[in-house]
PDB file of C-alpha atoms in Angstrom:
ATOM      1  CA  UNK A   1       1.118 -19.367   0.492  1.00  0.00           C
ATOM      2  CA  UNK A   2       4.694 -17.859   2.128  1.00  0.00           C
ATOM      3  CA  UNK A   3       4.112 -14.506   4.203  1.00  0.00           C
ATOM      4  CA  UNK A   4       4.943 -11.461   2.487  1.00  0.00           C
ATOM      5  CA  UNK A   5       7.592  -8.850   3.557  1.00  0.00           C
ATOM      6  CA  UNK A   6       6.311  -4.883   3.517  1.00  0.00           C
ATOM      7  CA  UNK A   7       8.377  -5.097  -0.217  1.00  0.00           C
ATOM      8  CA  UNK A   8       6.039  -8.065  -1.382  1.00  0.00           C
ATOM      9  CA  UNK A   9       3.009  -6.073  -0.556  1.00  0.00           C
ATOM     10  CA  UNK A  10       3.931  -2.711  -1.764  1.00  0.00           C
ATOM     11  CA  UNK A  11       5.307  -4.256  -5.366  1.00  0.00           C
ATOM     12  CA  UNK A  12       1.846  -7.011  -5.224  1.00  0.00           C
ATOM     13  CA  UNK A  13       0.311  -6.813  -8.668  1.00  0.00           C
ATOM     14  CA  UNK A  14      -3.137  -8.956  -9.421  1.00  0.00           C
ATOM     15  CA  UNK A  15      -4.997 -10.254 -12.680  1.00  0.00           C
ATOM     16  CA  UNK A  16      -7.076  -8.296 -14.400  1.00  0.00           C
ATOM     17  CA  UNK A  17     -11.480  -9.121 -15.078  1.00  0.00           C
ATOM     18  CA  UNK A  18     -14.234  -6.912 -17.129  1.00  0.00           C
ATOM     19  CA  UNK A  19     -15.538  -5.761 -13.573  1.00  0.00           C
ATOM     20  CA  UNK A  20     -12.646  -5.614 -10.389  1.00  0.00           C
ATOM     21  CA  UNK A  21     -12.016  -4.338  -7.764  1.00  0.00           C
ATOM     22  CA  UNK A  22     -10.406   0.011  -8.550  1.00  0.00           C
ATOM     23  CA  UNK A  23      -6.862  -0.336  -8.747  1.00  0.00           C
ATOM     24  CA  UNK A  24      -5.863   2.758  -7.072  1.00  0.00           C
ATOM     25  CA  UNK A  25      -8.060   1.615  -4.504  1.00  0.00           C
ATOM     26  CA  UNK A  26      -6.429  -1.440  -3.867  1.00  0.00           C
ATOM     27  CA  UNK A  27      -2.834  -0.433  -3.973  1.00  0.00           C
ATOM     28  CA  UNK A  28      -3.340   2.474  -1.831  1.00  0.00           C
ATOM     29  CA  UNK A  29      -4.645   0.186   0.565  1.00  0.00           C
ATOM     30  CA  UNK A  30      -1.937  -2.426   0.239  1.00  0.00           C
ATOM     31  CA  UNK A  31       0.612   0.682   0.607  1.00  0.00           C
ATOM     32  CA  UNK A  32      -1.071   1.023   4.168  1.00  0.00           C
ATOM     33  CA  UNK A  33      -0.967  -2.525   5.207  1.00  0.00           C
ATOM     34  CA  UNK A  34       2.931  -2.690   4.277  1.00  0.00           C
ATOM     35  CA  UNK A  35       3.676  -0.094   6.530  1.00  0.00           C
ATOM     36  CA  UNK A  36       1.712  -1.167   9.438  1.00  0.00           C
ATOM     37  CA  UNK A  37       3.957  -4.650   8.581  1.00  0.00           C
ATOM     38  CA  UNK A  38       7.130  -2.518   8.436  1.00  0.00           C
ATOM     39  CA  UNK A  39       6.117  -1.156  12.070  1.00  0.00           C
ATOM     40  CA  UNK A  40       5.517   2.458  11.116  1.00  0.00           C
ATOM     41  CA  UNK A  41       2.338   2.933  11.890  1.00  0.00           C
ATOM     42  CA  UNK A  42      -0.657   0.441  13.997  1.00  0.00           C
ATOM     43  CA  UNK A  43      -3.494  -0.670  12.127  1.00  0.00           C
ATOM     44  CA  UNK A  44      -6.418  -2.861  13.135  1.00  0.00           C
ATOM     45  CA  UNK A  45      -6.384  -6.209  11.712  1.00  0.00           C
ATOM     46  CA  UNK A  46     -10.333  -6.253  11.497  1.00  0.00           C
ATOM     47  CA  UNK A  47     -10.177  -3.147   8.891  1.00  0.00           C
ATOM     48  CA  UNK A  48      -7.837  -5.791   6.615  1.00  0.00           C
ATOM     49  CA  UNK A  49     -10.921  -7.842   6.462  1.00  0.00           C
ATOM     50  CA  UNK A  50     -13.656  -5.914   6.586  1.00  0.00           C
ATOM     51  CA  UNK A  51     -12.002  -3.290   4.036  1.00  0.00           C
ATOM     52  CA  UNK A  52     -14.251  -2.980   0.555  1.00  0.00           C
ATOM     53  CA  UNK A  53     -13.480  -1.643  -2.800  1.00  0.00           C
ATOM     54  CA  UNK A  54     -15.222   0.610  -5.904  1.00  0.00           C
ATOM     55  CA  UNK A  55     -15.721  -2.243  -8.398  1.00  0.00           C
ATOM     56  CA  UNK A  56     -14.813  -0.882 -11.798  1.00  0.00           C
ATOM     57  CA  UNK A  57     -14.241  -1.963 -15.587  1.00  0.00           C
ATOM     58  CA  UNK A  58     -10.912  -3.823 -16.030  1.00  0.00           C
ATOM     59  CA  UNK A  59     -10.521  -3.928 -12.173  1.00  0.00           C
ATOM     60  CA  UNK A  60      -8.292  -6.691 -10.025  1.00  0.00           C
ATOM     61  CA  UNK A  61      -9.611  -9.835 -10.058  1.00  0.00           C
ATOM     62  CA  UNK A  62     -11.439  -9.436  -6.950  1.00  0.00           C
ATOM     63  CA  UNK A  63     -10.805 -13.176  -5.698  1.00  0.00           C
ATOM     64  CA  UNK A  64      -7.246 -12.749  -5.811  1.00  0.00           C
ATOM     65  CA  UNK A  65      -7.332  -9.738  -3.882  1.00  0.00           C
ATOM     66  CA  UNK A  66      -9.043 -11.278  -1.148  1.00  0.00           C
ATOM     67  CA  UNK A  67      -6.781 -14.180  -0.613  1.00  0.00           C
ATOM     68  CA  UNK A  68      -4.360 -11.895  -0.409  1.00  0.00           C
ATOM     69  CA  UNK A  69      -6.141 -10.178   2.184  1.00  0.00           C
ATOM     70  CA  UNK A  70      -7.074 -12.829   4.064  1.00  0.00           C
ATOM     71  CA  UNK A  71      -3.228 -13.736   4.255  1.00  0.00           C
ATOM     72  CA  UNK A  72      -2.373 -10.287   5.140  1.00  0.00           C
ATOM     73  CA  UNK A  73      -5.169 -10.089   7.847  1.00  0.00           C
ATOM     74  CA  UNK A  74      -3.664 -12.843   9.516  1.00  0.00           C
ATOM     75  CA  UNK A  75      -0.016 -11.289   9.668  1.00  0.00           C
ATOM     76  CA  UNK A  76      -1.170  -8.249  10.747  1.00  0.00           C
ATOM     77  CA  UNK A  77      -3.532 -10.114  13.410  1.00  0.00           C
ATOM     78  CA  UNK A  78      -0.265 -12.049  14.354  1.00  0.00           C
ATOM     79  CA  UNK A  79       2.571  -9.633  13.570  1.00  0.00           C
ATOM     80  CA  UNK A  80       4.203 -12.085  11.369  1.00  0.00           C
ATOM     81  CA  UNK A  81       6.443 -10.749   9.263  1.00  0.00           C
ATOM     82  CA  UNK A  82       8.758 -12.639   7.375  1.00  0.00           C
ATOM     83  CA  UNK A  83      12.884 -11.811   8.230  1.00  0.00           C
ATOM     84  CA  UNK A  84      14.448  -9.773   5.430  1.00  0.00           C
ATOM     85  CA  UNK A  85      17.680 -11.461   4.819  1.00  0.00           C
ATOM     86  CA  UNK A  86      20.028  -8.805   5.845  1.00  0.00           C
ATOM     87  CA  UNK A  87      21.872 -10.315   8.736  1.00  0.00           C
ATOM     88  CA  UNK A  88      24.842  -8.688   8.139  1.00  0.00           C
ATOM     89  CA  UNK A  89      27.150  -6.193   5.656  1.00  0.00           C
ATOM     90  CA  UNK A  90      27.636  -9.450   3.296  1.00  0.00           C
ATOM     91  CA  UNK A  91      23.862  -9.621   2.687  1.00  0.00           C
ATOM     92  CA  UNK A  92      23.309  -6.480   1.642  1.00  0.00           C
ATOM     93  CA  UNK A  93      26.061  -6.562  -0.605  1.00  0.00           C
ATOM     94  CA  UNK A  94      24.789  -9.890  -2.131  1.00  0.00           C
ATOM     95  CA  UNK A  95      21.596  -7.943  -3.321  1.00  0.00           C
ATOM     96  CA  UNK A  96      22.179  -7.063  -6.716  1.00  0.00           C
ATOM     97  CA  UNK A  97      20.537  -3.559  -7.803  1.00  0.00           C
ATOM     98  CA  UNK A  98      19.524  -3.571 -11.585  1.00  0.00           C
ATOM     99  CA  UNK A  99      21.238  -1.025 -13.321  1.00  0.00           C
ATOM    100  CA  UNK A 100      19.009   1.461 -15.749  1.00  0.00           C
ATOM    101  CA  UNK A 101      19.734   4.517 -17.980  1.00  0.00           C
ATOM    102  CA  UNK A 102      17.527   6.069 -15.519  1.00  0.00           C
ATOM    103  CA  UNK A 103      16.730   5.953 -12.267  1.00  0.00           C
ATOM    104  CA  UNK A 104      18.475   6.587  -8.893  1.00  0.00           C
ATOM    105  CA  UNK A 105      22.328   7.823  -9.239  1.00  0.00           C
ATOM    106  CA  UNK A 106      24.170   5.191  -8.485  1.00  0.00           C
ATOM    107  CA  UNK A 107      27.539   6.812  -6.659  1.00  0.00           C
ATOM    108  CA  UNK A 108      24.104   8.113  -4.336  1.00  0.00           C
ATOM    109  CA  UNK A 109      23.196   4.244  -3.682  1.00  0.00           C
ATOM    110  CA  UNK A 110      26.215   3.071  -3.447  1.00  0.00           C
ATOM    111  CA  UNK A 111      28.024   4.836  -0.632  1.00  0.00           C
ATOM    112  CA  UNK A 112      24.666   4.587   1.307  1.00  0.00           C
ATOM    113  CA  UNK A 113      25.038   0.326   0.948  1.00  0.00           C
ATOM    114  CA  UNK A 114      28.617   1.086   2.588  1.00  0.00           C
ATOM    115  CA  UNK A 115      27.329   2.857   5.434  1.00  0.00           C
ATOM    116  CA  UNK A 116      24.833   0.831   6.030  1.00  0.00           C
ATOM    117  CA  UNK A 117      26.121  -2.661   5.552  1.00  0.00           C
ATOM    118  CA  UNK A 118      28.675  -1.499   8.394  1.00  0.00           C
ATOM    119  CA  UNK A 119      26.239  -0.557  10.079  1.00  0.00           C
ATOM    120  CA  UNK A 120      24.849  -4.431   9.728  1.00  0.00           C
ATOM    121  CA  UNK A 121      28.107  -5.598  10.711  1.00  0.00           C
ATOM    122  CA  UNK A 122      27.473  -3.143  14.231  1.00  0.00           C
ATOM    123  CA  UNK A 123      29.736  -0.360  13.122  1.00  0.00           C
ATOM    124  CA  UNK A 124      27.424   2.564  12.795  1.00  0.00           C
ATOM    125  CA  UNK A 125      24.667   4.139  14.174  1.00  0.00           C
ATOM    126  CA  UNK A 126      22.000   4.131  11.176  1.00  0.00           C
ATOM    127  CA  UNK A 127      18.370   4.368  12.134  1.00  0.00           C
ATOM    128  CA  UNK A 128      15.149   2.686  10.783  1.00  0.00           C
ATOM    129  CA  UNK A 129      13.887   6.205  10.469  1.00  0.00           C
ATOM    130  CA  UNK A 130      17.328   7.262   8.683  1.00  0.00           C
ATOM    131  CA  UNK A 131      16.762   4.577   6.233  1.00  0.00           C
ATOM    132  CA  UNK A 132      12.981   5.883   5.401  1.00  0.00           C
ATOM    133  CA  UNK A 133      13.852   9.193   4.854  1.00  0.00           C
ATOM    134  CA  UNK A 134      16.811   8.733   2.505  1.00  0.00           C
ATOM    135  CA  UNK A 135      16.067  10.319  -0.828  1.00  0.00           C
ATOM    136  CA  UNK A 136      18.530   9.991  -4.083  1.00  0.00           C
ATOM    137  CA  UNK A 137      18.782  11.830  -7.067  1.00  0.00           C
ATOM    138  CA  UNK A 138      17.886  10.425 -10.458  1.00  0.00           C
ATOM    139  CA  UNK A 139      19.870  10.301 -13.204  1.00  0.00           C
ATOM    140  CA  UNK A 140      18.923  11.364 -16.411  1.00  0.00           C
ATOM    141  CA  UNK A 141      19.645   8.928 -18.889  1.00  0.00           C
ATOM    142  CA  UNK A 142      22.173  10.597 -20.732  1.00  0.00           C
ATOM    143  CA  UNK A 143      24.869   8.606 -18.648  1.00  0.00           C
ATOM    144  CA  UNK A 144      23.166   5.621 -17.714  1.00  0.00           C
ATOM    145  CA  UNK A 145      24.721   5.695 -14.480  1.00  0.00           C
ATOM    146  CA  UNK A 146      21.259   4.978 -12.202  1.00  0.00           C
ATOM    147  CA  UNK A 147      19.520   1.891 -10.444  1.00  0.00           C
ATOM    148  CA  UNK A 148      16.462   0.335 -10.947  1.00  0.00           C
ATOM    149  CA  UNK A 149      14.021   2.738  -8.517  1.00  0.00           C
ATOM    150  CA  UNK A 150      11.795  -0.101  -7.294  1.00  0.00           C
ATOM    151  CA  UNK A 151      14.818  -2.517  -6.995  1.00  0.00           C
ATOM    152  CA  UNK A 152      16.509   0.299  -4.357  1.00  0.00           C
ATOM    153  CA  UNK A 153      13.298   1.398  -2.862  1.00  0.00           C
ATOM    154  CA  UNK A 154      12.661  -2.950  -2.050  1.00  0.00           C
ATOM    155  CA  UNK A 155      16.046  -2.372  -0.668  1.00  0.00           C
ATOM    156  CA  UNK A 156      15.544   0.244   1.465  1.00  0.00           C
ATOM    157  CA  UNK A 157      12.080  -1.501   2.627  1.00  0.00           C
ATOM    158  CA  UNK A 158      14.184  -4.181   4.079  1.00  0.00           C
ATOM    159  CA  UNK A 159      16.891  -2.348   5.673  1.00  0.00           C
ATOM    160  CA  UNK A 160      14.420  -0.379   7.628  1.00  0.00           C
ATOM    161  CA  UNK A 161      12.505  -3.364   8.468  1.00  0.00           C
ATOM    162  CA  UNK A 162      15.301  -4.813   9.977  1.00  0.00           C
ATOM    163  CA  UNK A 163      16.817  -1.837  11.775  1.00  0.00           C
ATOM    164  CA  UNK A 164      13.663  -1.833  13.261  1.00  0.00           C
ATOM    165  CA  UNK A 165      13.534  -5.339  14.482  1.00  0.00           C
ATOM    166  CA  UNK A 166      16.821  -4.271  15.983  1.00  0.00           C
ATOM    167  CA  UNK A 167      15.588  -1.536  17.758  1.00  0.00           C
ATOM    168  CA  UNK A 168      16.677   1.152  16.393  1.00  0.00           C
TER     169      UNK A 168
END
């Protein structure tokens, strides 16, 4: 199984059995362990495996969860992460955002890609913790003039991850 990036983790989904592991549970968790990947915050790789779950009707599939885990415990045990991608400018403009009658404006998303795929290319000073606290508005529909929200926020996931790994 390939490592996952912060993104993979945060956007994991699993199978559904009559009894599971609680959902909200689960992805709450999995929010936490993408962030310690992503560097913003420490967590103990022992709590990856030794972490338990509600079980509940119509839960995750409970063995799929764990080899998740199990992969995860190792990355966090190692600090493997996998690289993002974004090298440079050229990278990030070879992501393609989905577009959607709703969603995050896309003049918003657009000029921040500028800025920060010069900042890629070393001409900027953008920050890992710039990147995380970005915020766009949404667009209402009437226009259809927005992104795809998870599509951006995977985006911004990997920018910060690798302004991070660049130390800043």
């Amino acid at each position: 199984m390939p490592y996952l990036r912060p993104a993979d983790v945060r956007s994991k989904t699993f199978r559904r059995k009559r009894q599971g592991y609680d959902p909200d549970q689960v992805n709450e968790f999995l929010q936490i362990v993408a962030d310690a990947l992503a560097g913003r915050l420490r967590l103990n790789p022992d709590h990856v495996r030794t972490v338990r779950f509600a079980t509940v009707p119509n839960g995750y599939d409970p063995l799929s969860v764990d080899g998740v885990l199990h992969l995860l415990e190792f990355q966090v045990r190692n600090g493997i992460v996998p690289p993002t991608g974004l090298n440079t400018g050229e990278d990030l403009y070879a992501r393609k955002l989905p577009r959607s009658s709703t969603g995050y404006d896309r003049a918003e998303v657009d000029a921040f890609i500028i800025r920060a795929a010069a900042n890629l290319d070393g001409r900027g000073a953008m920050t890992s913790t710039e990147v995380r606290n970005t915020r766009f508005s949404t667009t209402s529909g009437l226009l259809g003039k927005g992104y795809q929200v998870q599509a951006v926020d995977t985006l911004l996931d990997d920018l910060e991850q690798e302004l991070r790994f660049r130390g800043r």
